[in-house]
Amino acid sequence: MRFFFTLLSLSILFLGCKKQSTETDCMQLSAAITANDVEQTKKGISNFINNLPSAAYTSQNIDKLTSTISGQCIITATVLCFDCIKTLPSQSEIRLSVVSGSTTVIKIIDITYTPDNRMKFRNMHD
């Protein structure tokens, strides 16, 4: 019985930390987008990519990234296109919308991939 309560306590502790971490990640990402801070946005998006079941550069994973951001944060994320920017390497675009006070800040982020085909934040622009 004692083992059960110890296991239950540890489970609650770890689950609680994950939720708080997600809230912090969302707040930091929202603030970075609002402030047009490309480096902090890169860190925030990279955290979300790293927490996905797979970071492979695929249409399905770009969709998972946007649904995760929209589902966990007060940020609307929409895939504009997958692998549509024909640069080397090619890029995908995601629109991020954050309500800040009485205004809505809209930014576009570019997602590209590494040589081992993992998603990678490239840039943020209007």
C-alpha positions as a printed NumPy array, in Angstrom:
array([[  0.   ,   0.   ,   0.   ],
       [  2.832,   2.387,   0.848],
       [  4.403,   1.698,  -2.575],
       [  1.108,   2.607,  -4.259],
       [  0.924,   5.993,  -2.513],
       [  4.558,   6.728,  -3.327],
       [  3.972,   5.881,  -6.98 ],
       [  0.792,   7.983,  -7.05 ],
       [  2.588,  10.964,  -5.477],
       [  5.442,  10.79 ,  -7.978],
       [  2.999,  10.548, -10.882],
       [  1.112,  13.636,  -9.733],
       [  4.378,  15.519,  -9.254],
       [  5.641,  14.741, -12.771],
       [  2.298,  15.412, -14.455],
       [  1.973,  18.721, -12.615],
       [  5.456,  19.805, -13.698],
       [  4.708,  19.039, -17.362],
       [  1.555,  21.182, -17.297],
       [  3.377,  24.083, -15.665],
       [  6.217,  23.725, -18.167],
       [  3.737,  23.827, -21.064],
       [  2.078,  26.951, -19.674],
       [  5.474,  28.616, -19.302],
       [  6.461,  27.613, -22.851],
       [  3.196,  29.067, -24.168],
       [  3.59 ,  32.334, -22.274],
       [  7.176,  32.738, -23.468],
       [  6.234,  31.951, -27.064],
       [  3.322,  34.417, -26.99 ],
       [  5.546,  37.136, -25.558],
       [  8.257,  36.471, -28.148],
       [  5.798,  36.643, -31.046],
       [  4.234,  39.837, -29.691],
       [  7.671,  41.438, -29.239],
       [  8.817,  40.283, -32.712],
       [ 11.726,  38.506, -30.996],
       [ 12.947,  35.992, -33.568],
       [ 15.487,  34.264, -31.283],
       [ 13.002,  33.674, -28.449],
       [ 10.379,  32.507, -30.946],
       [ 12.957,  30.079, -32.33 ],
       [ 13.553,  28.691, -28.829],
       [  9.827,  28.325, -28.199],
       [  9.06 ,  26.623, -31.512],
       [ 12.099,  24.363, -31.08 ],
       [ 10.75 ,  23.253, -27.685],
       [  7.437,  22.312, -29.278],
       [  9.19 ,  20.455, -32.11 ],
       [ 11.357,  18.541, -29.629],
       [  8.286,  17.464, -27.653],
       [  6.512,  15.951, -30.658],
       [  6.513,  12.155, -31.009],
       [  8.492,  12.633, -34.248],
       [ 10.365,  15.687, -35.486],
       [ 10.668,  14.365, -39.051],
       [  9.953,  16.998, -41.69 ],
       [  6.637,  15.695, -43.003],
       [  3.276,  17.272, -43.726],
       [  1.724,  15.248, -40.894],
       [  4.297,  16.503, -38.38 ],
       [  3.865,  20.124, -39.486],
       [  0.132,  19.591, -38.874],
       [  0.893,  18.055, -35.454],
       [  3.104,  21.014, -34.578],
       [  0.363,  23.52 , -35.394],
       [ -2.345,  21.532, -33.607],
       [ -0.125,  21.17 , -30.532],
       [  0.576,  24.903, -30.376],
       [ -3.089,  25.795, -30.948],
       [ -4.276,  23.136, -28.497],
       [ -1.926,  24.007, -25.647],
       [ -1.523,  27.767, -26.034],
       [ -3.696,  30.778, -26.655],
       [ -2.085,  31.024, -30.068],
       [ -3.778,  30.215, -33.344],
       [ -1.394,  28.254, -35.567],
       [ -2.303,  27.489, -39.186],
       [ -0.273,  25.729, -41.854],
       [ -0.094,  28.001, -44.885],
       [  1.831,  25.533, -47.018],
       [  4.056,  22.493, -46.715],
       [  7.404,  22.456, -48.497],
       [  6.242,  25.271, -50.793],
       [  9.13 ,  27.722, -50.506],
       [ 11.608,  26.398, -53.051],
       [ 14.849,  27.384, -51.37 ],
       [ 17.726,  25.06 , -50.526],
       [ 16.57 ,  23.468, -48.343],
       [ 12.876,  24.047, -49.   ],
       [ 10.593,  25.518, -46.337],
       [  7.052,  25.392, -45.018],
       [  5.087,  28.338, -43.623],
       [  2.925,  28.535, -40.503],
       [  0.837,  31.567, -39.497],
       [  0.805,  32.346, -35.757],
       [ -1.82 ,  34.713, -34.333],
       [ -1.602,  36.061, -30.783],
       [ -4.123,  38.409, -29.185],
       [ -2.269,  41.109, -27.248],
       [ -4.532,  43.564, -25.51 ],
       [ -6.951,  44.862, -28.113],
       [ -4.79 ,  43.925, -31.098],
       [ -3.94 ,  40.688, -32.838],
       [ -0.309,  40.096, -33.758],
       [  0.144,  37.882, -36.806],
       [  3.518,  36.453, -37.766],
       [  4.623,  33.857, -40.282],
       [  7.28 ,  31.344, -39.31 ],
       [  9.329,  29.316, -41.738],
       [ 10.093,  25.693, -40.903],
       [ 12.839,  23.903, -42.807],
       [ 14.767,  20.702, -42.156],
       [ 18.204,  19.473, -41.174],
       [ 20.326,  17.032, -43.22 ],
       [ 18.795,  14.184, -41.19 ],
       [ 15.257,  15.417, -42.119],
       [ 14.304,  16.908, -38.741],
       [ 12.103,  20.016, -38.577],
       [ 13.928,  23.21 , -37.778],
       [ 12.807,  26.817, -37.199],
       [ 14.226,  29.037, -39.938],
       [ 12.786,  32.535, -39.56 ],
       [  9.84 ,  34.721, -38.572],
       [  8.378,  37.549, -40.645],
       [  5.2  ,  39.551, -41.232]])
